């Protein structure tokens, strides 16, 4: 059985073999009506069989198997382009044409992945391509299949290189690099945002220093001045170690897809980046997830390992997308978070009535904490609201789309009326807008 697999099961006939065989058949049919022509298809057929045998001997008895290796990072970033590299070496003593198939994880549903390359004898080539996962979890790669043929091109042999491996897909840690320098600035310049002027001054004491021209005379320390016989002033710095909690709603409204990624995964990716920025700003960061029952609760900390803890917890988030229980969320927040904190709630409201069902719980949370609700624009409805209505059906569709889009704006006003901050953003701009709002609140010392 092993011999069969090795010498017969790995053999494939090429298109060239079928073409020349069909030509022979046609010539045999013609020679039936014109017998003097019979020697031509006979000669051609014997030549094809001879060349095919030579090709078979070279592929299965003379040539060496090619060498291939897949190089990936230890983990993939969800929603981003992740680079994968194949190193392929032609170990044969002749120039070879190769068709290379990398067995991709089933989540990508790519059944036509094929790369063709020409490799000289002993040559090594690197083949790079990218994969964009759209859900978290374990991704299993299969083997690398290489179909090799000689210059004759009548037969092709399949080589199977064992390369099975599992690569976990984590929340988008690639965005951490993109926004790495963001925490060192007051505001990001993307999307027309402006640098915010700091209002007032912090009350976190740093040191006492001698007065120099331009210092605020209101900060004069009279006791230190009396001891030193010269004007001394208190120096203050930005308040640090404030508590920031990211709260992720895992309910049914977060299942809506955008660019093949669910709103929940957009919220998870944004939370990872925002937590990194908060830690760089010396704040303590925590995490809460909920749906119909309570999920993860990670206490706010500023330890170096906190970022990795958040990453691991976000990677393991699972949900059935059931109706979210905001009453349970309020009770958990009241019992677990004793200090006034900034709570950033990632959720979604599609209608004003949907907000009003949960508004009492949001108002109760906002009495004790600074609450910011982050929810999403429906970009498809916005596109429908801008179409040119040419038929009666188009008029109905455009009117309904404008109605729902207007309700989103009403939700913002309703939240503001009750003293609750809000961000209405498209999924693709979620991270930028959330970080900008956080930095604005820090600069205004609103936390």
Tab-separated table of C-alpha atoms in Angstrom:
chain	number	residue	atom	x	y	z
A	1	UNK	CA	0.000	0.000	0.000
A	2	UNK	CA	2.873	2.370	0.836
A	3	UNK	CA	4.537	1.558	-2.484
A	4	UNK	CA	1.292	2.317	-4.270
A	5	UNK	CA	0.992	5.684	-2.550
A	6	UNK	CA	4.607	6.506	-3.270
A	7	UNK	CA	4.829	5.503	-6.944
A	8	UNK	CA	1.234	5.684	-8.174
A	9	UNK	CA	-0.819	7.768	-5.707
A	10	UNK	CA	1.551	10.729	-6.038
A	11	UNK	CA	1.530	10.657	-9.854
A	12	UNK	CA	-0.540	13.218	-11.760
A	13	UNK	CA	-0.896	13.740	-15.493
A	14	UNK	CA	-0.409	17.277	-16.778
A	15	UNK	CA	-2.400	19.300	-19.251
A	16	UNK	CA	0.393	18.872	-21.803
A	17	UNK	CA	0.032	15.065	-21.632
A	18	UNK	CA	-3.710	15.269	-22.288
A	19	UNK	CA	-3.232	17.709	-25.184
A	20	UNK	CA	-0.699	15.560	-27.033
A	21	UNK	CA	-2.825	12.454	-26.337
A	22	UNK	CA	-5.877	14.131	-27.868
A	23	UNK	CA	-3.779	15.119	-30.894
A	24	UNK	CA	-2.760	11.457	-31.306
A	25	UNK	CA	-6.381	10.328	-31.092
A	26	UNK	CA	-7.411	12.834	-33.747
A	27	UNK	CA	-4.575	11.656	-36.037
A	28	UNK	CA	-5.597	8.013	-35.509
A	29	UNK	CA	-9.156	8.894	-36.541
A	30	UNK	CA	-7.914	10.720	-39.647
A	31	UNK	CA	-5.600	7.824	-40.577
A	32	UNK	CA	-8.615	5.495	-40.521
A	33	UNK	CA	-9.890	7.328	-43.597
A	34	UNK	CA	-6.398	7.843	-45.042
A	35	UNK	CA	-4.273	4.760	-44.148
A	36	UNK	CA	-0.892	6.077	-45.453
A	37	UNK	CA	-0.984	8.591	-42.591
A	38	UNK	CA	-1.079	5.869	-39.894
A	39	UNK	CA	2.685	5.901	-39.216
A	40	UNK	CA	2.476	9.527	-37.987
A	41	UNK	CA	0.174	8.951	-34.932
A	42	UNK	CA	1.985	5.651	-34.185
A	43	UNK	CA	5.370	7.369	-34.111
A	44	UNK	CA	3.995	10.231	-32.060
A	45	UNK	CA	2.339	7.903	-29.561
A	46	UNK	CA	5.462	5.805	-29.018
A	47	UNK	CA	7.451	8.988	-28.583
A	48	UNK	CA	4.992	10.286	-25.992
A	49	UNK	CA	5.087	6.990	-24.062
A	50	UNK	CA	8.902	6.997	-24.125
A	51	UNK	CA	9.147	10.579	-22.936
A	52	UNK	CA	6.518	9.914	-20.276
A	53	UNK	CA	8.557	6.966	-18.936
A	54	UNK	CA	11.690	9.138	-18.872
A	55	UNK	CA	9.764	11.847	-17.060
A	56	UNK	CA	8.437	9.308	-14.544
A	57	UNK	CA	11.899	7.864	-13.848
A	58	UNK	CA	13.367	11.333	-13.287
A	59	UNK	CA	10.567	12.374	-10.915
A	60	UNK	CA	10.311	9.189	-8.854
A	61	UNK	CA	13.798	7.614	-8.934
A	62	UNK	CA	16.402	10.285	-9.695
A	63	UNK	CA	15.228	13.599	-8.259
A	64	UNK	CA	15.260	14.455	-4.552
A	65	UNK	CA	12.227	15.735	-2.700
A	66	UNK	CA	11.934	19.531	-2.365
A	67	UNK	CA	12.313	21.129	1.031
A	68	UNK	CA	9.703	23.560	2.365
A	69	UNK	CA	9.123	25.354	5.643
A	70	UNK	CA	6.350	27.678	6.841
A	71	UNK	CA	7.348	30.633	9.005
A	72	UNK	CA	4.640	32.385	11.016
A	73	UNK	CA	4.558	34.531	14.104
A	74	UNK	CA	3.653	32.811	17.357
A	75	UNK	CA	0.181	34.360	17.224
A	76	UNK	CA	-1.977	36.250	14.761
A	77	UNK	CA	-3.624	39.621	15.251
A	78	UNK	CA	-7.387	39.619	14.715
A	79	UNK	CA	-8.640	41.890	11.951
A	80	UNK	CA	-5.122	42.683	10.676
A	81	UNK	CA	-2.955	41.408	7.830
A	82	UNK	CA	-0.565	38.810	9.244
A	83	UNK	CA	2.492	37.805	7.237
A	84	UNK	CA	3.237	34.173	6.460
A	85	UNK	CA	6.404	33.080	4.652
A	86	UNK	CA	7.122	29.818	2.832
A	87	UNK	CA	10.770	28.867	2.263
A	88	UNK	CA	10.956	26.420	-0.658
A	89	UNK	CA	14.175	24.762	-1.887
A	90	UNK	CA	14.531	22.762	-5.108
A	91	UNK	CA	16.796	19.859	-4.096
A	92	UNK	CA	16.681	18.270	-7.563
A	93	UNK	CA	19.496	18.450	-10.137
A	94	UNK	CA	17.278	20.059	-12.784
A	95	UNK	CA	15.171	23.181	-13.156
A	96	UNK	CA	11.679	22.458	-11.922
A	97	UNK	CA	8.233	23.954	-12.240
A	98	UNK	CA	6.391	23.881	-8.926
A	99	UNK	CA	2.783	24.327	-7.911
A	100	UNK	CA	2.694	25.038	-4.172
A	101	UNK	CA	-0.390	24.656	-1.981
A	102	UNK	CA	-0.383	25.656	1.671
A	103	UNK	CA	-3.273	24.050	3.548
A	104	UNK	CA	-4.791	27.073	5.280
A	105	UNK	CA	-6.995	26.934	8.403
A	106	UNK	CA	-10.644	26.168	7.699
A	107	UNK	CA	-11.743	29.551	9.094
A	108	UNK	CA	-10.476	31.263	5.916
A	109	UNK	CA	-12.482	28.973	3.608
A	110	UNK	CA	-9.898	29.292	0.830
A	111	UNK	CA	-9.931	26.204	-1.360
A	112	UNK	CA	-8.166	27.691	-4.404
A	113	UNK	CA	-4.902	28.842	-2.790
A	114	UNK	CA	-2.144	28.027	-5.303
A	115	UNK	CA	1.211	29.586	-6.170
A	116	UNK	CA	3.310	28.641	-9.201
A	117	UNK	CA	7.085	29.111	-9.210
A	118	UNK	CA	10.057	28.179	-11.412
A	119	UNK	CA	13.107	27.114	-9.398
A	120	UNK	CA	16.571	26.349	-10.707
A	121	UNK	CA	18.518	23.357	-9.424
A	122	UNK	CA	19.394	23.947	-5.749
A	123	UNK	CA	17.636	27.338	-5.675
A	124	UNK	CA	15.721	28.546	-2.618
A	125	UNK	CA	12.843	31.027	-2.787
A	126	UNK	CA	10.770	32.775	-0.160
A	127	UNK	CA	7.057	33.137	-0.838
A	128	UNK	CA	5.301	35.685	1.358
A	129	UNK	CA	1.560	36.176	1.674
A	130	UNK	CA	-0.834	37.665	4.218
A	131	UNK	CA	-3.858	36.325	6.081
A	132	UNK	CA	-6.569	38.414	7.732
A	133	UNK	CA	-8.437	36.459	10.427
A	134	UNK	CA	-11.826	37.801	11.477
A	135	UNK	CA	-12.474	35.815	14.642
A	136	UNK	CA	-10.467	34.883	17.704
A	137	UNK	CA	-9.478	31.308	18.493
A	138	UNK	CA	-7.183	28.508	17.358
A	139	UNK	CA	-6.255	28.317	13.671
A	140	UNK	CA	-4.834	24.981	12.470
A	141	UNK	CA	-2.570	24.892	9.417
A	142	UNK	CA	-2.182	21.678	7.476
A	143	UNK	CA	0.670	20.345	5.333
A	144	UNK	CA	2.489	21.977	2.430
A	145	UNK	CA	1.810	20.268	-0.897
A	146	UNK	CA	4.282	20.726	-3.758
A	147	UNK	CA	3.542	19.435	-7.259
A	148	UNK	CA	6.797	19.260	-9.230
A	149	UNK	CA	7.416	18.627	-12.932
A	150	UNK	CA	10.425	18.610	-15.245
A	151	UNK	CA	10.970	20.432	-18.525
A	152	UNK	CA	9.185	17.639	-20.380
A	153	UNK	CA	6.025	18.470	-18.453
A	154	UNK	CA	4.153	15.226	-19.147
A	155	UNK	CA	3.936	14.007	-15.551
A	156	UNK	CA	3.806	15.678	-12.170
A	157	UNK	CA	4.664	14.326	-8.729
A	158	UNK	CA	3.111	15.432	-5.469
A	159	UNK	CA	5.321	15.889	-2.426
A	160	UNK	CA	3.684	16.287	1.001
A	161	UNK	CA	5.757	18.199	3.535
A	162	UNK	CA	4.589	17.805	7.121
A	163	UNK	CA	3.930	21.284	8.460
A	164	UNK	CA	0.887	20.999	10.707
A	165	UNK	CA	0.762	23.696	13.383
A	166	UNK	CA	-1.709	25.698	15.462
A	167	UNK	CA	-1.562	29.494	15.606
A	168	UNK	CA	-3.797	31.323	18.124
A	169	UNK	CA	-5.541	34.494	16.954
A	170	UNK	CA	-5.497	37.182	19.636
A	171	UNK	CA	-7.221	40.573	19.742
A	172	UNK	CA	-5.525	43.101	17.500
A	173	UNK	CA	-2.146	43.574	19.199
A	174	UNK	CA	-0.781	45.061	15.958
A	175	UNK	CA	-2.724	48.217	16.754
A	176	UNK	CA	-0.598	48.563	19.890
A	177	UNK	CA	2.388	49.341	17.692
A	178	UNK	CA	0.360	51.702	15.549
A	179	UNK	CA	-0.658	53.759	18.592
A	180	UNK	CA	2.562	53.230	20.542
A	181	UNK	CA	3.516	56.915	20.480
A	182	UNK	CA	-0.028	58.105	20.994
A	183	UNK	CA	0.237	58.120	24.779
A	184	UNK	CA	3.124	60.605	24.569
A	185	UNK	CA	0.929	63.205	22.879
A	186	UNK	CA	-2.086	65.053	24.116
A	187	UNK	CA	-4.266	64.235	21.126
A	188	UNK	CA	-4.025	62.305	17.917
A	189	UNK	CA	-4.045	64.344	14.728
A	190	UNK	CA	-6.044	61.886	12.602
A	191	UNK	CA	-9.552	62.692	11.391
A	192	UNK	CA	-9.210	66.439	12.013
A	193	UNK	CA	-8.796	66.289	15.775
A	194	UNK	CA	-7.127	69.238	17.455
A	195	UNK	CA	-4.740	69.417	20.357
A	196	UNK	CA	-6.702	70.230	23.495
A	197	UNK	CA	-5.699	73.050	25.826
A	198	UNK	CA	-5.364	71.890	29.423
A	199	UNK	CA	-7.872	73.543	31.739
A	200	UNK	CA	-6.915	74.336	35.339
A	201	UNK	CA	-4.104	72.500	37.104
A	202	UNK	CA	-3.703	69.235	38.917
A	203	UNK	CA	-3.633	68.953	42.708
A	204	UNK	CA	-1.144	66.054	42.818
A	205	UNK	CA	1.935	67.417	44.568
A	206	UNK	CA	5.371	66.793	43.030
A	207	UNK	CA	7.964	69.046	44.719
A	208	UNK	CA	8.786	72.452	46.253
A	209	UNK	CA	11.061	74.676	44.187
A	210	UNK	CA	12.283	78.250	44.122
A	211	UNK	CA	10.050	80.816	42.505
A	212	UNK	CA	11.008	81.912	39.002
A	213	UNK	CA	9.373	84.526	36.852
A	214	UNK	CA	6.183	83.124	35.356
A	215	UNK	CA	5.256	80.762	38.179
A	216	UNK	CA	1.720	80.969	39.492
A	217	UNK	CA	1.847	83.099	42.671
A	218	UNK	CA	-1.157	81.177	43.993
A	219	UNK	CA	1.135	78.176	44.537
A	220	UNK	CA	3.523	80.025	46.902
A	221	UNK	CA	4.380	77.867	49.910
A	222	UNK	CA	4.630	80.425	52.736
A	223	UNK	CA	6.057	78.022	55.315
A	224	UNK	CA	8.886	76.981	53.021
A	225	UNK	CA	9.406	80.640	52.066
A	226	UNK	CA	9.840	81.579	55.743
A	227	UNK	CA	12.412	78.840	56.297
A	228	UNK	CA	14.411	79.594	53.141
A	229	UNK	CA	14.034	83.397	53.247
A	230	UNK	CA	13.164	83.293	49.530
A	231	UNK	CA	10.001	82.660	47.602
A	232	UNK	CA	9.221	78.938	47.290
A	233	UNK	CA	6.351	77.503	45.276
A	234	UNK	CA	4.635	74.135	45.133
A	235	UNK	CA	5.042	72.231	41.879
A	236	UNK	CA	2.185	69.983	40.752
A	237	UNK	CA	2.056	67.235	38.175
A	238	UNK	CA	-0.688	65.436	36.294
A	239	UNK	CA	-2.749	63.192	38.482
A	240	UNK	CA	-1.829	59.549	38.040
A	241	UNK	CA	-3.115	56.169	39.113
A	242	UNK	CA	-6.704	57.036	38.310
A	243	UNK	CA	-8.993	54.085	37.666
A	244	UNK	CA	-10.236	53.314	34.152
A	245	UNK	CA	-12.544	50.362	33.486
A	246	UNK	CA	-13.400	49.118	30.005
A	247	UNK	CA	-16.841	47.452	30.041
A	248	UNK	CA	-17.695	45.291	27.031
A	249	UNK	CA	-21.274	44.361	26.226
A	250	UNK	CA	-21.328	40.843	24.726
A	251	UNK	CA	-25.059	40.861	24.012
A	252	UNK	CA	-26.953	40.262	20.797
A	253	UNK	CA	-26.591	43.853	19.559
A	254	UNK	CA	-22.817	43.369	19.337
A	255	UNK	CA	-23.128	40.532	16.828
A	256	UNK	CA	-23.675	42.860	13.875
A	257	UNK	CA	-20.841	42.388	11.303
A	258	UNK	CA	-18.791	45.108	9.670
A	259	UNK	CA	-16.080	44.245	7.140
A	260	UNK	CA	-16.339	40.561	8.244
A	261	UNK	CA	-15.583	41.505	11.862
A	262	UNK	CA	-18.297	41.638	14.547
A	263	UNK	CA	-18.856	44.774	16.625
A	264	UNK	CA	-17.797	42.732	19.653
A	265	UNK	CA	-14.385	42.084	18.127
A	266	UNK	CA	-14.026	45.764	17.236
A	267	UNK	CA	-14.740	46.597	20.886
A	268	UNK	CA	-12.240	43.974	22.070
A	269	UNK	CA	-9.516	45.286	19.747
A	270	UNK	CA	-10.162	48.859	20.848
A	271	UNK	CA	-10.103	47.863	24.529
A	272	UNK	CA	-6.674	46.291	24.125
A	273	UNK	CA	-5.206	49.439	22.574
A	274	UNK	CA	-6.961	51.786	24.994
A	275	UNK	CA	-5.707	49.820	27.996
A	276	UNK	CA	-2.149	50.144	26.689
A	277	UNK	CA	-2.529	53.916	26.347
A	278	UNK	CA	-4.009	54.198	29.852
A	279	UNK	CA	-1.142	52.231	31.357
A	280	UNK	CA	1.357	54.491	29.610
A	281	UNK	CA	-0.491	57.412	31.164
A	282	UNK	CA	0.127	55.801	34.577
A	283	UNK	CA	-3.558	55.039	35.137
A	284	UNK	CA	-4.880	51.806	36.603
A	285	UNK	CA	-6.850	49.770	34.083
A	286	UNK	CA	-9.512	47.133	34.667
A	287	UNK	CA	-11.861	45.071	32.520
A	288	UNK	CA	-15.505	43.983	32.832
A	289	UNK	CA	-17.504	41.906	30.353
A	290	UNK	CA	-21.175	40.966	30.558
A	291	UNK	CA	-24.179	39.745	28.596
A	292	UNK	CA	-27.135	37.870	30.072
A	293	UNK	CA	-24.794	36.888	32.904
A	294	UNK	CA	-21.649	38.358	34.351
A	295	UNK	CA	-18.436	37.591	32.514
A	296	UNK	CA	-14.869	38.601	33.305
A	297	UNK	CA	-14.078	41.077	36.076
A	298	UNK	CA	-10.445	42.177	36.280
A	299	UNK	CA	-9.597	44.659	39.032
A	300	UNK	CA	-7.854	47.865	37.969
A	301	UNK	CA	-4.082	47.654	38.369
A	302	UNK	CA	-0.990	49.397	37.029
A	303	UNK	CA	1.388	46.441	37.183
A	304	UNK	CA	3.565	45.706	34.118
A	305	UNK	CA	1.834	42.343	33.706
A	306	UNK	CA	-1.637	43.948	33.530
A	307	UNK	CA	-1.431	44.398	29.753
A	308	UNK	CA	-0.746	40.695	29.230
A	309	UNK	CA	-3.562	39.784	31.650
A	310	UNK	CA	-6.002	41.907	29.639
A	311	UNK	CA	-4.800	40.358	26.372
A	312	UNK	CA	-5.328	36.816	27.648
A	313	UNK	CA	-8.776	37.614	29.053
A	314	UNK	CA	-9.904	39.263	25.819
A	315	UNK	CA	-8.662	36.271	23.812
A	316	UNK	CA	-10.859	33.904	25.814
A	317	UNK	CA	-14.104	35.872	25.558
A	318	UNK	CA	-17.021	33.736	24.346
A	319	UNK	CA	-20.673	34.650	24.061
A	320	UNK	CA	-23.973	33.349	22.741
A	321	UNK	CA	-25.064	36.936	21.949
A	322	UNK	CA	-28.109	36.850	24.234
A	323	UNK	CA	-29.972	39.838	25.702
A	324	UNK	CA	-27.706	41.885	28.009
A	325	UNK	CA	-28.643	42.387	31.664
A	326	UNK	CA	-27.859	46.007	32.606
A	327	UNK	CA	-29.378	45.662	36.060
A	328	UNK	CA	-26.823	42.988	36.875
A	329	UNK	CA	-24.078	45.249	35.498
A	330	UNK	CA	-25.138	48.095	37.784
A	331	UNK	CA	-25.107	45.827	40.845
A	332	UNK	CA	-21.645	44.496	39.991
A	333	UNK	CA	-20.231	47.978	39.416
A	334	UNK	CA	-21.621	49.219	42.738
A	335	UNK	CA	-20.260	46.247	44.677
A	336	UNK	CA	-16.843	45.917	43.023
A	337	UNK	CA	-15.755	49.466	42.110
A	338	UNK	CA	-15.633	51.574	45.270
A	339	UNK	CA	-13.532	54.474	43.954
A	340	UNK	CA	-14.855	56.989	41.436
A	341	UNK	CA	-13.566	55.824	38.053
A	342	UNK	CA	-13.869	56.395	34.348
A	343	UNK	CA	-16.118	53.657	32.938
A	344	UNK	CA	-15.970	53.209	29.164
A	345	UNK	CA	-18.944	51.092	28.092
A	346	UNK	CA	-18.707	49.516	24.621
A	347	UNK	CA	-22.242	48.673	23.545
A	348	UNK	CA	-24.727	49.412	20.793
A	349	UNK	CA	-28.196	50.959	20.628
A	350	UNK	CA	-30.150	50.818	17.386
A	351	UNK	CA	-33.160	52.813	18.561
A	352	UNK	CA	-34.144	55.390	21.155
A	353	UNK	CA	-36.596	52.966	22.734
A	354	UNK	CA	-33.766	50.459	23.159
A	355	UNK	CA	-31.771	53.077	25.064
A	356	UNK	CA	-34.682	54.062	27.300
A	357	UNK	CA	-35.072	50.466	28.491
A	358	UNK	CA	-31.571	50.651	29.946
A	359	UNK	CA	-31.323	54.370	30.703
A	360	UNK	CA	-32.222	54.128	34.396
A	361	UNK	CA	-29.338	51.730	35.011
A	362	UNK	CA	-26.920	53.938	33.075
A	363	UNK	CA	-28.023	56.994	35.061
A	364	UNK	CA	-27.522	55.102	38.320
A	365	UNK	CA	-23.988	54.158	37.303
A	366	UNK	CA	-23.254	57.749	36.227
A	367	UNK	CA	-24.146	59.063	39.701
A	368	UNK	CA	-21.082	57.377	41.173
A	369	UNK	CA	-18.671	57.252	38.217
A	370	UNK	CA	-17.766	59.134	35.066
A	371	UNK	CA	-19.571	57.024	32.462
A	372	UNK	CA	-18.819	57.169	28.747
A	373	UNK	CA	-20.992	55.118	26.384
A	374	UNK	CA	-19.404	54.110	23.082
A	375	UNK	CA	-21.804	52.851	20.421
A	376	UNK	CA	-21.752	52.415	16.668
A	377	UNK	CA	-23.055	54.080	13.555
A	378	UNK	CA	-24.835	51.840	11.083
A	379	UNK	CA	-22.739	52.612	8.014
A	380	UNK	CA	-25.036	50.676	5.668
A	381	UNK	CA	-27.999	52.806	6.711
A	382	UNK	CA	-25.949	55.928	6.075
A	383	UNK	CA	-25.244	54.741	2.557
A	384	UNK	CA	-28.939	54.037	1.960
A	385	UNK	CA	-29.883	57.494	3.226
A	386	UNK	CA	-27.678	59.155	0.590
A	387	UNK	CA	-28.953	57.284	-2.484
A	388	UNK	CA	-30.904	59.082	-5.182
A	389	UNK	CA	-34.526	57.965	-4.880
A	390	UNK	CA	-35.893	57.234	-8.358
A	391	UNK	CA	-38.709	54.830	-7.489
A	392	UNK	CA	-41.363	54.665	-4.807
A	393	UNK	CA	-39.480	51.794	-3.159
A	394	UNK	CA	-36.302	53.898	-3.049
A	395	UNK	CA	-38.238	56.672	-1.313
A	396	UNK	CA	-39.468	54.277	1.387
A	397	UNK	CA	-35.981	52.785	1.895
A	398	UNK	CA	-34.306	56.202	2.062
A	399	UNK	CA	-36.901	57.567	4.498
A	400	UNK	CA	-36.570	54.626	6.872
A	401	UNK	CA	-32.762	54.774	6.706
A	402	UNK	CA	-32.806	58.489	7.520
A	403	UNK	CA	-35.176	57.824	10.430
A	404	UNK	CA	-32.874	55.256	12.031
A	405	UNK	CA	-29.818	57.422	11.394
A	406	UNK	CA	-31.572	60.371	13.052
A	407	UNK	CA	-32.428	58.204	16.065
A	408	UNK	CA	-28.729	57.562	16.585
A	409	UNK	CA	-28.222	61.322	16.935
A	410	UNK	CA	-31.147	61.507	19.353
A	411	UNK	CA	-29.504	58.832	21.505
A	412	UNK	CA	-26.415	61.041	21.848
A	413	UNK	CA	-28.560	63.994	22.951
A	414	UNK	CA	-30.546	61.848	25.373
A	415	UNK	CA	-27.386	60.583	27.052
A	416	UNK	CA	-25.936	64.099	27.255
A	417	UNK	CA	-29.158	65.354	28.831
A	418	UNK	CA	-28.583	62.973	31.730
A	419	UNK	CA	-24.892	63.844	32.112
A	420	UNK	CA	-23.560	60.732	30.357
A	421	UNK	CA	-20.712	61.136	27.883
A	422	UNK	CA	-21.049	59.320	24.582
A	423	UNK	CA	-19.179	58.528	21.387
A	424	UNK	CA	-21.052	57.680	18.196
A	425	UNK	CA	-18.510	56.241	15.803
A	426	UNK	CA	-18.106	53.986	12.820
A	427	UNK	CA	-16.452	50.640	13.648
A	428	UNK	CA	-13.345	51.445	11.624
A	429	UNK	CA	-12.731	54.673	13.598
A	430	UNK	CA	-13.604	53.216	16.999
A	431	UNK	CA	-10.067	53.021	18.380
A	432	UNK	CA	-9.046	56.504	17.246
A	433	UNK	CA	-12.163	58.217	18.556
A	434	UNK	CA	-12.106	56.390	21.899
A	435	UNK	CA	-8.458	57.187	22.584
A	436	UNK	CA	-8.953	60.816	21.587
A	437	UNK	CA	-11.870	61.149	23.996
A	438	UNK	CA	-9.895	59.543	26.814
A	439	UNK	CA	-6.941	61.892	26.241
A	440	UNK	CA	-9.313	64.854	26.132
A	441	UNK	CA	-10.777	63.875	29.491
A	442	UNK	CA	-7.258	63.470	30.899
A	443	UNK	CA	-6.181	66.872	29.631
A	444	UNK	CA	-9.279	68.484	31.131
A	445	UNK	CA	-8.797	66.518	34.361
A	446	UNK	CA	-12.396	65.375	34.179
A	447	UNK	CA	-11.658	61.951	35.630
